[in-house]
């Protein structure tokens, strides 16, 4: 299959490395300088240092060439949620009509839209959906076993599975697009919360409670948007939450660790050097939850810390002071 990946960050590069072994793969970078450097050094030193690019992988800054390559194959959008709308508008301007899947996880900050809603507003089609799941880019680049989920119409799921499934990459499918997207978005916020708790040395009991109650918040939010509850017990719900909240490579967890240690948000982001989607999605998630009259106390606590209206310690104390209630509520 001819596959194009738009976005040469860590995840896009890792997936390109994995897929080039089985498919004719093109990796697009919006930066001409980055594309030239990667092509010359055969490495993405900025986002995935130490991992060699396959000789057969083509790296290009030419969007026209990249889209033409995927016209009869598969297009994967490996960009942050904030970059999705501008990129999709470029696809619309170029009348791209092939199947595509996006890898971003979050809500658009200004609109509160999930990725499928952005796609529907800018480039409506049935052959599009999210590809998500518990996956650290470094491990995918190493060829370690990873399981993902594609969501959407049957034809899309079959195309993505044919392109991505194989070797140490497993792909499962579902038609619950909302559930897959909500799980991927909210787990980033919960990972920040868990990082804060770990930085404050609150213990394993507190970590387990945050992850479990965070899953409840995720399910509650997702169901209000039309998702199925069982989706949140799968790879893109519980699986992705466990990985992101406990794994050391997790960007969002690292932001939480920094905030819990008293490091300012701007400094934490600068030191991270990558996008931590939870930072930008948290306000949109809380705003949309309020509009739906959904309680999301952990997400609200994270927002308070991100916005500087509460210290990490104060945010935890507010959560602990909440009135008791039934576990399922």
PDB file of C-alpha atoms in Angstrom:
ATOM      1  CA  UNK A   1       0.000   0.000   0.000  1.00  0.00           C
ATOM      2  CA  UNK A   2       1.106   3.586  -0.616  1.00  0.00           C
ATOM      3  CA  UNK A   3       0.999   5.431   2.711  1.00  0.00           C
ATOM      4  CA  UNK A   4       1.648   9.083   3.484  1.00  0.00           C
ATOM      5  CA  UNK A   5       2.104  10.391   7.004  1.00  0.00           C
ATOM      6  CA  UNK A   6       1.618  14.126   7.458  1.00  0.00           C
ATOM      7  CA  UNK A   7       3.608  15.291  10.459  1.00  0.00           C
ATOM      8  CA  UNK A   8       7.229  14.499  11.282  1.00  0.00           C
ATOM      9  CA  UNK A   9       7.022  14.672  15.050  1.00  0.00           C
ATOM     10  CA  UNK A  10       7.870  11.721  17.271  1.00  0.00           C
ATOM     11  CA  UNK A  11       4.693   9.733  16.587  1.00  0.00           C
ATOM     12  CA  UNK A  12       4.610  10.372  12.851  1.00  0.00           C
ATOM     13  CA  UNK A  13       8.278   9.449  12.520  1.00  0.00           C
ATOM     14  CA  UNK A  14       7.897   6.298  14.628  1.00  0.00           C
ATOM     15  CA  UNK A  15       4.950   5.092  12.596  1.00  0.00           C
ATOM     16  CA  UNK A  16       6.798   5.849   9.362  1.00  0.00           C
ATOM     17  CA  UNK A  17       9.722   3.731  10.560  1.00  0.00           C
ATOM     18  CA  UNK A  18       7.376   0.862  11.412  1.00  0.00           C
ATOM     19  CA  UNK A  19       5.341   0.981   8.190  1.00  0.00           C
ATOM     20  CA  UNK A  20       8.191   1.416   5.718  1.00  0.00           C
ATOM     21  CA  UNK A  21       9.149  -2.226   6.227  1.00  0.00           C
ATOM     22  CA  UNK A  22       5.884  -3.274   4.538  1.00  0.00           C
ATOM     23  CA  UNK A  23       4.694  -0.327   2.458  1.00  0.00           C
ATOM     24  CA  UNK A  24       5.885   2.467   0.187  1.00  0.00           C
ATOM     25  CA  UNK A  25       5.824   5.255   2.773  1.00  0.00           C
ATOM     26  CA  UNK A  26       6.246   9.020   2.529  1.00  0.00           C
ATOM     27  CA  UNK A  27       6.754  11.220   5.597  1.00  0.00           C
ATOM     28  CA  UNK A  28       5.829  14.895   5.177  1.00  0.00           C
ATOM     29  CA  UNK A  29       7.292  17.707   7.270  1.00  0.00           C
ATOM     30  CA  UNK A  30       5.917  21.224   6.996  1.00  0.00           C
ATOM     31  CA  UNK A  31       9.455  22.506   7.617  1.00  0.00           C
ATOM     32  CA  UNK A  32      11.743  22.397   4.597  1.00  0.00           C
ATOM     33  CA  UNK A  33      14.736  22.680   6.905  1.00  0.00           C
ATOM     34  CA  UNK A  34      13.637  19.723   9.040  1.00  0.00           C
ATOM     35  CA  UNK A  35      12.840  17.592   5.994  1.00  0.00           C
ATOM     36  CA  UNK A  36      16.241  18.321   4.452  1.00  0.00           C
ATOM     37  CA  UNK A  37      18.039  17.558   7.704  1.00  0.00           C
ATOM     38  CA  UNK A  38      16.162  14.276   8.189  1.00  0.00           C
ATOM     39  CA  UNK A  39      16.821  13.252   4.601  1.00  0.00           C
ATOM     40  CA  UNK A  40      20.516  13.998   4.944  1.00  0.00           C
ATOM     41  CA  UNK A  41      21.128  12.507   8.402  1.00  0.00           C
ATOM     42  CA  UNK A  42      18.473   9.747   8.131  1.00  0.00           C
ATOM     43  CA  UNK A  43      17.380  10.562  11.659  1.00  0.00           C
ATOM     44  CA  UNK A  44      14.870  12.843  13.397  1.00  0.00           C
ATOM     45  CA  UNK A  45      17.230  14.250  16.015  1.00  0.00           C
ATOM     46  CA  UNK A  46      14.691  16.757  17.296  1.00  0.00           C
ATOM     47  CA  UNK A  47      11.726  14.498  18.037  1.00  0.00           C
ATOM     48  CA  UNK A  48      13.015  10.917  17.943  1.00  0.00           C
ATOM     49  CA  UNK A  49      16.777  10.955  18.474  1.00  0.00           C
ATOM     50  CA  UNK A  50      18.752   7.783  18.068  1.00  0.00           C
ATOM     51  CA  UNK A  51      16.318   6.043  15.714  1.00  0.00           C
ATOM     52  CA  UNK A  52      17.544   5.603  12.164  1.00  0.00           C
ATOM     53  CA  UNK A  53      15.149   6.198   9.288  1.00  0.00           C
ATOM     54  CA  UNK A  54      14.826   3.294   6.826  1.00  0.00           C
ATOM     55  CA  UNK A  55      16.600   3.827   3.531  1.00  0.00           C
ATOM     56  CA  UNK A  56      13.307   3.385   1.657  1.00  0.00           C
ATOM     57  CA  UNK A  57      11.437   6.059   3.640  1.00  0.00           C
ATOM     58  CA  UNK A  58      10.989   9.239   1.624  1.00  0.00           C
ATOM     59  CA  UNK A  59      10.930  12.495   3.608  1.00  0.00           C
ATOM     60  CA  UNK A  60       9.557  15.573   1.877  1.00  0.00           C
ATOM     61  CA  UNK A  61       8.215  19.084   2.578  1.00  0.00           C
ATOM     62  CA  UNK A  62       6.195  18.927  -0.667  1.00  0.00           C
ATOM     63  CA  UNK A  63       2.534  18.561   0.314  1.00  0.00           C
ATOM     64  CA  UNK A  64       1.394  18.056  -3.276  1.00  0.00           C
ATOM     65  CA  UNK A  65       3.788  15.148  -3.710  1.00  0.00           C
ATOM     66  CA  UNK A  66       2.800  13.661  -0.354  1.00  0.00           C
ATOM     67  CA  UNK A  67      -0.932  13.778  -1.133  1.00  0.00           C
ATOM     68  CA  UNK A  68      -0.469  12.382  -4.627  1.00  0.00           C
ATOM     69  CA  UNK A  69       1.377   9.432  -3.119  1.00  0.00           C
ATOM     70  CA  UNK A  70      -1.597   8.624  -0.848  1.00  0.00           C
ATOM     71  CA  UNK A  71      -4.371   9.217  -3.381  1.00  0.00           C
ATOM     72  CA  UNK A  72      -5.068   5.500  -3.854  1.00  0.00           C
ATOM     73  CA  UNK A  73      -3.613   4.365  -0.541  1.00  0.00           C
ATOM     74  CA  UNK A  74      -3.878   5.768   2.954  1.00  0.00           C
ATOM     75  CA  UNK A  75      -3.242   9.168   4.523  1.00  0.00           C
ATOM     76  CA  UNK A  76      -2.354   9.412   8.224  1.00  0.00           C
ATOM     77  CA  UNK A  77      -2.465  12.786   9.998  1.00  0.00           C
ATOM     78  CA  UNK A  78       0.156  12.761  12.754  1.00  0.00           C
ATOM     79  CA  UNK A  79      -0.200  16.335  13.983  1.00  0.00           C
ATOM     80  CA  UNK A  80      -1.417  17.991  17.215  1.00  0.00           C
ATOM     81  CA  UNK A  81      -5.121  18.773  17.528  1.00  0.00           C
ATOM     82  CA  UNK A  82      -4.348  22.503  17.254  1.00  0.00           C
ATOM     83  CA  UNK A  83      -2.861  21.930  13.797  1.00  0.00           C
ATOM     84  CA  UNK A  84      -5.659  19.721  12.496  1.00  0.00           C
ATOM     85  CA  UNK A  85      -8.040  22.373  11.162  1.00  0.00           C
ATOM     86  CA  UNK A  86      -5.386  24.363   9.224  1.00  0.00           C
ATOM     87  CA  UNK A  87      -4.015  21.166   7.685  1.00  0.00           C
ATOM     88  CA  UNK A  88      -7.444  19.808   6.767  1.00  0.00           C
ATOM     89  CA  UNK A  89      -8.224  23.104   5.050  1.00  0.00           C
ATOM     90  CA  UNK A  90      -5.159  22.543   2.892  1.00  0.00           C
ATOM     91  CA  UNK A  91      -6.467  19.086   2.006  1.00  0.00           C
ATOM     92  CA  UNK A  92      -9.830  20.581   1.082  1.00  0.00           C
ATOM     93  CA  UNK A  93      -8.180  23.216  -1.103  1.00  0.00           C
ATOM     94  CA  UNK A  94      -6.340  20.452  -2.949  1.00  0.00           C
ATOM     95  CA  UNK A  95      -9.514  18.341  -3.292  1.00  0.00           C
ATOM     96  CA  UNK A  96      -7.944  15.357  -1.535  1.00  0.00           C
ATOM     97  CA  UNK A  97     -10.509  12.542  -1.602  1.00  0.00           C
ATOM     98  CA  UNK A  98      -8.637   9.503  -0.315  1.00  0.00           C
ATOM     99  CA  UNK A  99      -9.219   7.708   2.998  1.00  0.00           C
ATOM    100  CA  UNK A 100      -7.476   9.163   6.013  1.00  0.00           C
ATOM    101  CA  UNK A 101      -7.056   8.620   9.726  1.00  0.00           C
ATOM    102  CA  UNK A 102      -5.849  11.061  12.350  1.00  0.00           C
ATOM    103  CA  UNK A 103      -3.593  10.283  15.306  1.00  0.00           C
ATOM    104  CA  UNK A 104      -4.143  13.416  17.419  1.00  0.00           C
ATOM    105  CA  UNK A 105      -5.880  13.190  20.800  1.00  0.00           C
ATOM    106  CA  UNK A 106      -7.676  16.158  22.299  1.00  0.00           C
ATOM    107  CA  UNK A 107     -10.279  18.870  21.916  1.00  0.00           C
ATOM    108  CA  UNK A 108      -9.766  22.040  19.922  1.00  0.00           C
ATOM    109  CA  UNK A 109      -9.216  24.711  22.525  1.00  0.00           C
ATOM    110  CA  UNK A 110     -11.304  27.535  21.050  1.00  0.00           C
ATOM    111  CA  UNK A 111     -14.280  25.466  19.863  1.00  0.00           C
ATOM    112  CA  UNK A 112     -14.274  22.444  22.170  1.00  0.00           C
ATOM    113  CA  UNK A 113     -14.636  20.228  19.094  1.00  0.00           C
ATOM    114  CA  UNK A 114     -13.324  16.685  18.852  1.00  0.00           C
ATOM    115  CA  UNK A 115     -11.268  15.809  15.780  1.00  0.00           C
ATOM    116  CA  UNK A 116     -14.130  14.122  13.929  1.00  0.00           C
ATOM    117  CA  UNK A 117     -16.213  17.286  14.328  1.00  0.00           C
ATOM    118  CA  UNK A 118     -13.393  19.388  12.903  1.00  0.00           C
ATOM    119  CA  UNK A 119     -13.118  16.992   9.977  1.00  0.00           C
ATOM    120  CA  UNK A 120     -16.877  17.050   9.384  1.00  0.00           C
ATOM    121  CA  UNK A 121     -16.901  20.840   9.303  1.00  0.00           C
ATOM    122  CA  UNK A 122     -13.919  21.186   6.975  1.00  0.00           C
ATOM    123  CA  UNK A 123     -13.691  18.009   4.868  1.00  0.00           C
ATOM    124  CA  UNK A 124     -16.840  15.878   5.242  1.00  0.00           C
ATOM    125  CA  UNK A 125     -16.393  12.261   4.165  1.00  0.00           C
ATOM    126  CA  UNK A 126     -17.189   8.772   5.420  1.00  0.00           C
ATOM    127  CA  UNK A 127     -13.705   7.336   4.851  1.00  0.00           C
ATOM    128  CA  UNK A 128     -12.061   9.072   7.812  1.00  0.00           C
ATOM    129  CA  UNK A 129     -11.639   8.352  11.511  1.00  0.00           C
ATOM    130  CA  UNK A 130      -9.238   8.221  14.453  1.00  0.00           C
ATOM    131  CA  UNK A 131      -6.402   5.752  14.954  1.00  0.00           C
ATOM    132  CA  UNK A 132      -5.670   5.701  18.654  1.00  0.00           C
ATOM    133  CA  UNK A 133      -4.568   3.583  21.606  1.00  0.00           C
ATOM    134  CA  UNK A 134      -1.810   3.151  24.195  1.00  0.00           C
ATOM    135  CA  UNK A 135       1.345   3.892  22.247  1.00  0.00           C
ATOM    136  CA  UNK A 136       4.640   5.562  23.054  1.00  0.00           C
ATOM    137  CA  UNK A 137       6.430   6.646  19.884  1.00  0.00           C
ATOM    138  CA  UNK A 138       9.827   5.387  21.043  1.00  0.00           C
ATOM    139  CA  UNK A 139       8.514   1.847  21.562  1.00  0.00           C
ATOM    140  CA  UNK A 140       6.804   1.803  18.160  1.00  0.00           C
ATOM    141  CA  UNK A 141      10.076   2.926  16.560  1.00  0.00           C
ATOM    142  CA  UNK A 142      11.884   0.110  18.371  1.00  0.00           C
ATOM    143  CA  UNK A 143       9.424  -2.405  16.954  1.00  0.00           C
ATOM    144  CA  UNK A 144       7.985  -3.356  20.343  1.00  0.00           C
ATOM    145  CA  UNK A 145       4.431  -4.820  20.438  1.00  0.00           C
ATOM    146  CA  UNK A 146       1.712  -2.148  20.275  1.00  0.00           C
ATOM    147  CA  UNK A 147      -2.079  -2.404  19.935  1.00  0.00           C
ATOM    148  CA  UNK A 148      -4.159   0.363  18.357  1.00  0.00           C
ATOM    149  CA  UNK A 149      -7.817   0.963  17.547  1.00  0.00           C
ATOM    150  CA  UNK A 150      -9.270   2.478  14.386  1.00  0.00           C
ATOM    151  CA  UNK A 151     -12.793   3.881  14.557  1.00  0.00           C
ATOM    152  CA  UNK A 152     -15.194   4.639  11.743  1.00  0.00           C
ATOM    153  CA  UNK A 153     -17.079   3.069   8.864  1.00  0.00           C
ATOM    154  CA  UNK A 154     -16.302  -0.516   7.873  1.00  0.00           C
ATOM    155  CA  UNK A 155     -14.476   0.485   4.697  1.00  0.00           C
ATOM    156  CA  UNK A 156     -12.151   2.837   6.554  1.00  0.00           C
ATOM    157  CA  UNK A 157     -11.421   0.311   9.281  1.00  0.00           C
ATOM    158  CA  UNK A 158     -10.546  -2.300   6.669  1.00  0.00           C
ATOM    159  CA  UNK A 159      -8.211   0.091   4.825  1.00  0.00           C
ATOM    160  CA  UNK A 160      -6.413   1.246   7.968  1.00  0.00           C
ATOM    161  CA  UNK A 161      -6.119  -2.308   9.255  1.00  0.00           C
ATOM    162  CA  UNK A 162      -4.659  -3.449   5.937  1.00  0.00           C
ATOM    163  CA  UNK A 163      -2.107  -0.651   6.091  1.00  0.00           C
ATOM    164  CA  UNK A 164      -1.099  -0.619   9.736  1.00  0.00           C
ATOM    165  CA  UNK A 165      -1.766  -4.096  11.138  1.00  0.00           C
ATOM    166  CA  UNK A 166       1.208  -6.426  10.871  1.00  0.00           C
ATOM    167  CA  UNK A 167       4.443  -7.360  12.577  1.00  0.00           C
ATOM    168  CA  UNK A 168       4.371  -6.012  16.115  1.00  0.00           C
ATOM    169  CA  UNK A 169       1.527  -3.594  15.379  1.00  0.00           C
ATOM    170  CA  UNK A 170      -1.986  -4.891  16.042  1.00  0.00           C
ATOM    171  CA  UNK A 171      -5.099  -2.981  14.979  1.00  0.00           C
ATOM    172  CA  UNK A 172      -8.595  -3.490  16.337  1.00  0.00           C
ATOM    173  CA  UNK A 173     -11.678  -1.719  15.011  1.00  0.00           C
ATOM    174  CA  UNK A 174     -14.891  -0.131  16.277  1.00  0.00           C
ATOM    175  CA  UNK A 175     -17.589   2.202  15.034  1.00  0.00           C
ATOM    176  CA  UNK A 176     -17.573   4.223  18.281  1.00  0.00           C
ATOM    177  CA  UNK A 177     -15.681   7.261  16.998  1.00  0.00           C
ATOM    178  CA  UNK A 178     -16.751   9.478  19.920  1.00  0.00           C
ATOM    179  CA  UNK A 179     -15.689   6.932  22.528  1.00  0.00           C
ATOM    180  CA  UNK A 180     -12.256   6.472  20.978  1.00  0.00           C
ATOM    181  CA  UNK A 181     -11.698  10.226  20.739  1.00  0.00           C
ATOM    182  CA  UNK A 182     -12.940  11.048  24.242  1.00  0.00           C
ATOM    183  CA  UNK A 183     -10.774   8.322  25.761  1.00  0.00           C
ATOM    184  CA  UNK A 184      -7.710   9.666  23.990  1.00  0.00           C
ATOM    185  CA  UNK A 185      -8.447  13.263  24.954  1.00  0.00           C
ATOM    186  CA  UNK A 186      -9.354  13.003  28.621  1.00  0.00           C
ATOM    187  CA  UNK A 187      -6.611  10.532  29.565  1.00  0.00           C
ATOM    188  CA  UNK A 188      -4.060  13.276  28.877  1.00  0.00           C
ATOM    189  CA  UNK A 189      -5.640  15.465  31.541  1.00  0.00           C
ATOM    190  CA  UNK A 190      -5.721  12.548  33.968  1.00  0.00           C
ATOM    191  CA  UNK A 191      -2.044  11.907  33.308  1.00  0.00           C
ATOM    192  CA  UNK A 192      -1.267  15.475  34.363  1.00  0.00           C
ATOM    193  CA  UNK A 193      -3.257  14.886  37.553  1.00  0.00           C
ATOM    194  CA  UNK A 194      -1.390  11.661  38.287  1.00  0.00           C
ATOM    195  CA  UNK A 195       1.946  13.325  37.670  1.00  0.00           C
ATOM    196  CA  UNK A 196       1.037  16.068  40.148  1.00  0.00           C
ATOM    197  CA  UNK A 197       0.057  13.475  42.770  1.00  0.00           C
ATOM    198  CA  UNK A 198       3.293  11.535  42.266  1.00  0.00           C
ATOM    199  CA  UNK A 199       5.368  14.708  42.547  1.00  0.00           C
ATOM    200  CA  UNK A 200       3.645  15.415  45.859  1.00  0.00           C
ATOM    201  CA  UNK A 201       4.516  11.867  47.029  1.00  0.00           C
ATOM    202  CA  UNK A 202       0.882  11.007  47.724  1.00  0.00           C
ATOM    203  CA  UNK A 203       1.532   7.303  47.235  1.00  0.00           C
ATOM    204  CA  UNK A 204       0.341   4.403  45.142  1.00  0.00           C
ATOM    205  CA  UNK A 205      -3.106   4.395  46.753  1.00  0.00           C
ATOM    206  CA  UNK A 206      -3.730   7.940  45.566  1.00  0.00           C
ATOM    207  CA  UNK A 207      -2.445   7.108  42.085  1.00  0.00           C
ATOM    208  CA  UNK A 208      -4.826   4.145  41.810  1.00  0.00           C
ATOM    209  CA  UNK A 209      -7.728   6.290  43.019  1.00  0.00           C
ATOM    210  CA  UNK A 210      -6.961   9.054  40.506  1.00  0.00           C
ATOM    211  CA  UNK A 211      -6.733   6.640  37.592  1.00  0.00           C
ATOM    212  CA  UNK A 212      -9.965   4.878  38.559  1.00  0.00           C
ATOM    213  CA  UNK A 213     -11.956   8.024  39.243  1.00  0.00           C
ATOM    214  CA  UNK A 214     -10.409   9.574  36.150  1.00  0.00           C
ATOM    215  CA  UNK A 215     -11.814   6.715  34.107  1.00  0.00           C
ATOM    216  CA  UNK A 216     -15.224   7.431  35.636  1.00  0.00           C
ATOM    217  CA  UNK A 217     -14.962  11.076  34.581  1.00  0.00           C
ATOM    218  CA  UNK A 218     -13.960  10.007  31.092  1.00  0.00           C
ATOM    219  CA  UNK A 219     -16.894   7.625  30.775  1.00  0.00           C
ATOM    220  CA  UNK A 220     -19.342  10.180  32.131  1.00  0.00           C
ATOM    221  CA  UNK A 221     -18.159  12.798  29.650  1.00  0.00           C
ATOM    222  CA  UNK A 222     -18.127  10.361  26.757  1.00  0.00           C
ATOM    223  CA  UNK A 223     -21.600   9.004  27.398  1.00  0.00           C
ATOM    224  CA  UNK A 224     -22.971  12.549  27.466  1.00  0.00           C
ATOM    225  CA  UNK A 225     -21.512  13.024  23.969  1.00  0.00           C
ATOM    226  CA  UNK A 226     -22.972   9.771  22.662  1.00  0.00           C
ATOM    227  CA  UNK A 227     -20.174   7.256  23.274  1.00  0.00           C
ATOM    228  CA  UNK A 228     -20.722   3.699  24.475  1.00  0.00           C
ATOM    229  CA  UNK A 229     -19.631   2.923  28.039  1.00  0.00           C
ATOM    230  CA  UNK A 230     -17.848  -0.307  27.078  1.00  0.00           C
ATOM    231  CA  UNK A 231     -15.422   1.579  24.843  1.00  0.00           C
ATOM    232  CA  UNK A 232     -13.806   3.082  27.931  1.00  0.00           C
ATOM    233  CA  UNK A 233     -12.886  -0.362  29.233  1.00  0.00           C
ATOM    234  CA  UNK A 234     -10.854  -1.024  26.076  1.00  0.00           C
ATOM    235  CA  UNK A 235      -7.531   0.026  24.612  1.00  0.00           C
ATOM    236  CA  UNK A 236      -8.464   3.656  23.939  1.00  0.00           C
ATOM    237  CA  UNK A 237     -10.006   4.094  27.384  1.00  0.00           C
ATOM    238  CA  UNK A 238      -8.489   2.141  30.239  1.00  0.00           C
ATOM    239  CA  UNK A 239      -5.459   1.007  28.238  1.00  0.00           C
ATOM    240  CA  UNK A 240      -4.383   4.454  27.103  1.00  0.00           C
ATOM    241  CA  UNK A 241      -5.137   5.949  30.526  1.00  0.00           C
ATOM    242  CA  UNK A 242      -2.924   3.432  32.349  1.00  0.00           C
ATOM    243  CA  UNK A 243      -0.042   3.948  29.929  1.00  0.00           C
ATOM    244  CA  UNK A 244      -0.176   7.748  29.913  1.00  0.00           C
ATOM    245  CA  UNK A 245      -0.726   8.135  33.652  1.00  0.00           C
ATOM    246  CA  UNK A 246       2.040   5.754  34.742  1.00  0.00           C
ATOM    247  CA  UNK A 247       4.623   5.575  31.936  1.00  0.00           C
ATOM    248  CA  UNK A 248       7.729   7.695  32.346  1.00  0.00           C
ATOM    249  CA  UNK A 249       7.850   8.744  28.635  1.00  0.00           C
ATOM    250  CA  UNK A 250       4.374  10.294  28.946  1.00  0.00           C
ATOM    251  CA  UNK A 251       4.575  14.001  28.119  1.00  0.00           C
ATOM    252  CA  UNK A 252       1.445  14.848  30.067  1.00  0.00           C
ATOM    253  CA  UNK A 253       2.621  12.952  33.124  1.00  0.00           C
ATOM    254  CA  UNK A 254       5.930  14.809  32.926  1.00  0.00           C
ATOM    255  CA  UNK A 255       4.086  18.124  32.871  1.00  0.00           C
ATOM    256  CA  UNK A 256       2.203  17.025  35.993  1.00  0.00           C
ATOM    257  CA  UNK A 257       5.436  16.010  37.715  1.00  0.00           C
ATOM    258  CA  UNK A 258       6.882  19.428  36.953  1.00  0.00           C
ATOM    259  CA  UNK A 259       3.827  21.327  38.191  1.00  0.00           C
ATOM    260  CA  UNK A 260       3.687  19.228  41.347  1.00  0.00           C
ATOM    261  CA  UNK A 261       7.346  20.067  41.964  1.00  0.00           C
ATOM    262  CA  UNK A 262       6.622  23.784  41.802  1.00  0.00           C
ATOM    263  CA  UNK A 263       7.937  24.414  38.289  1.00  0.00           C
ATOM    264  CA  UNK A 264       6.013  27.061  36.334  1.00  0.00           C
ATOM    265  CA  UNK A 265       3.934  25.807  33.404  1.00  0.00           C
ATOM    266  CA  UNK A 266       5.805  27.858  30.784  1.00  0.00           C
ATOM    267  CA  UNK A 267       9.141  26.459  31.957  1.00  0.00           C
ATOM    268  CA  UNK A 268       7.776  22.919  32.086  1.00  0.00           C
ATOM    269  CA  UNK A 269       6.532  23.163  28.494  1.00  0.00           C
ATOM    270  CA  UNK A 270       9.810  24.662  27.301  1.00  0.00           C
ATOM    271  CA  UNK A 271      11.843  21.924  28.956  1.00  0.00           C
ATOM    272  CA  UNK A 272       9.572  19.216  27.539  1.00  0.00           C
ATOM    273  CA  UNK A 273      10.214  20.343  23.968  1.00  0.00           C
ATOM    274  CA  UNK A 274       7.116  18.528  22.684  1.00  0.00           C
ATOM    275  CA  UNK A 275       3.373  19.179  22.629  1.00  0.00           C
ATOM    276  CA  UNK A 276       1.529  17.928  25.715  1.00  0.00           C
ATOM    277  CA  UNK A 277      -2.058  17.771  24.457  1.00  0.00           C
ATOM    278  CA  UNK A 278      -3.575  17.727  27.944  1.00  0.00           C
ATOM    279  CA  UNK A 279      -2.367  21.263  28.635  1.00  0.00           C
ATOM    280  CA  UNK A 280      -4.342  22.663  25.716  1.00  0.00           C
ATOM    281  CA  UNK A 281      -7.321  20.307  25.871  1.00  0.00           C
ATOM    282  CA  UNK A 282      -8.073  20.581  29.603  1.00  0.00           C
ATOM    283  CA  UNK A 283      -9.839  23.995  29.430  1.00  0.00           C
ATOM    284  CA  UNK A 284     -11.898  22.877  26.428  1.00  0.00           C
ATOM    285  CA  UNK A 285     -12.901  19.639  28.171  1.00  0.00           C
ATOM    286  CA  UNK A 286     -13.991  21.454  31.326  1.00  0.00           C
ATOM    287  CA  UNK A 287     -15.890  24.115  29.368  1.00  0.00           C
ATOM    288  CA  UNK A 288     -17.747  21.493  27.355  1.00  0.00           C
ATOM    289  CA  UNK A 289     -18.471  19.457  30.500  1.00  0.00           C
ATOM    290  CA  UNK A 290     -20.001  22.536  32.132  1.00  0.00           C
ATOM    291  CA  UNK A 291     -22.187  23.095  29.069  1.00  0.00           C
ATOM    292  CA  UNK A 292     -23.368  19.490  29.379  1.00  0.00           C
ATOM    293  CA  UNK A 293     -23.834  19.818  33.166  1.00  0.00           C
ATOM    294  CA  UNK A 294     -21.272  17.050  33.707  1.00  0.00           C
ATOM    295  CA  UNK A 295     -19.153  16.932  36.864  1.00  0.00           C
ATOM    296  CA  UNK A 296     -15.439  16.476  36.186  1.00  0.00           C
ATOM    297  CA  UNK A 297     -13.694  17.435  39.446  1.00  0.00           C
ATOM    298  CA  UNK A 298     -10.269  16.014  38.570  1.00  0.00           C
ATOM    299  CA  UNK A 299     -10.225  17.838  35.239  1.00  0.00           C
ATOM    300  CA  UNK A 300     -11.309  21.042  36.980  1.00  0.00           C
ATOM    301  CA  UNK A 301      -8.510  20.656  39.529  1.00  0.00           C
ATOM    302  CA  UNK A 302      -5.958  20.213  36.737  1.00  0.00           C
ATOM    303  CA  UNK A 303      -7.289  23.321  34.999  1.00  0.00           C
ATOM    304  CA  UNK A 304      -6.958  25.332  38.200  1.00  0.00           C
ATOM    305  CA  UNK A 305      -3.281  24.357  38.465  1.00  0.00           C
ATOM    306  CA  UNK A 306      -2.627  25.024  34.773  1.00  0.00           C
ATOM    307  CA  UNK A 307      -4.277  28.439  34.993  1.00  0.00           C
ATOM    308  CA  UNK A 308      -2.454  29.337  38.215  1.00  0.00           C
ATOM    309  CA  UNK A 309      -5.623  29.821  40.289  1.00  0.00           C
ATOM    310  CA  UNK A 310      -4.632  27.013  42.668  1.00  0.00           C
ATOM    311  CA  UNK A 311      -1.383  25.422  43.733  1.00  0.00           C
ATOM    312  CA  UNK A 312      -0.904  21.710  43.197  1.00  0.00           C
ATOM    313  CA  UNK A 313      -1.329  21.076  46.918  1.00  0.00           C
ATOM    314  CA  UNK A 314      -4.488  23.208  47.133  1.00  0.00           C
ATOM    315  CA  UNK A 315      -6.026  21.425  44.144  1.00  0.00           C
ATOM    316  CA  UNK A 316      -5.478  18.041  45.804  1.00  0.00           C
ATOM    317  CA  UNK A 317      -6.963  19.270  49.079  1.00  0.00           C
ATOM    318  CA  UNK A 318     -10.072  20.473  47.246  1.00  0.00           C
ATOM    319  CA  UNK A 319     -10.531  17.025  45.728  1.00  0.00           C
ATOM    320  CA  UNK A 320     -10.113  15.362  49.120  1.00  0.00           C
ATOM    321  CA  UNK A 321     -12.679  17.692  50.705  1.00  0.00           C
ATOM    322  CA  UNK A 322     -15.472  16.707  48.321  1.00  0.00           C
ATOM    323  CA  UNK A 323     -18.573  15.121  49.866  1.00  0.00           C
ATOM    324  CA  UNK A 324     -18.873  11.315  49.717  1.00  0.00           C
ATOM    325  CA  UNK A 325     -21.092   9.794  47.034  1.00  0.00           C
ATOM    326  CA  UNK A 326     -21.985   6.524  45.350  1.00  0.00           C
ATOM    327  CA  UNK A 327     -19.039   5.115  43.371  1.00  0.00           C
ATOM    328  CA  UNK A 328     -20.934   4.849  40.085  1.00  0.00           C
ATOM    329  CA  UNK A 329     -22.000   8.524  40.189  1.00  0.00           C
TER     330      UNK A 329
END
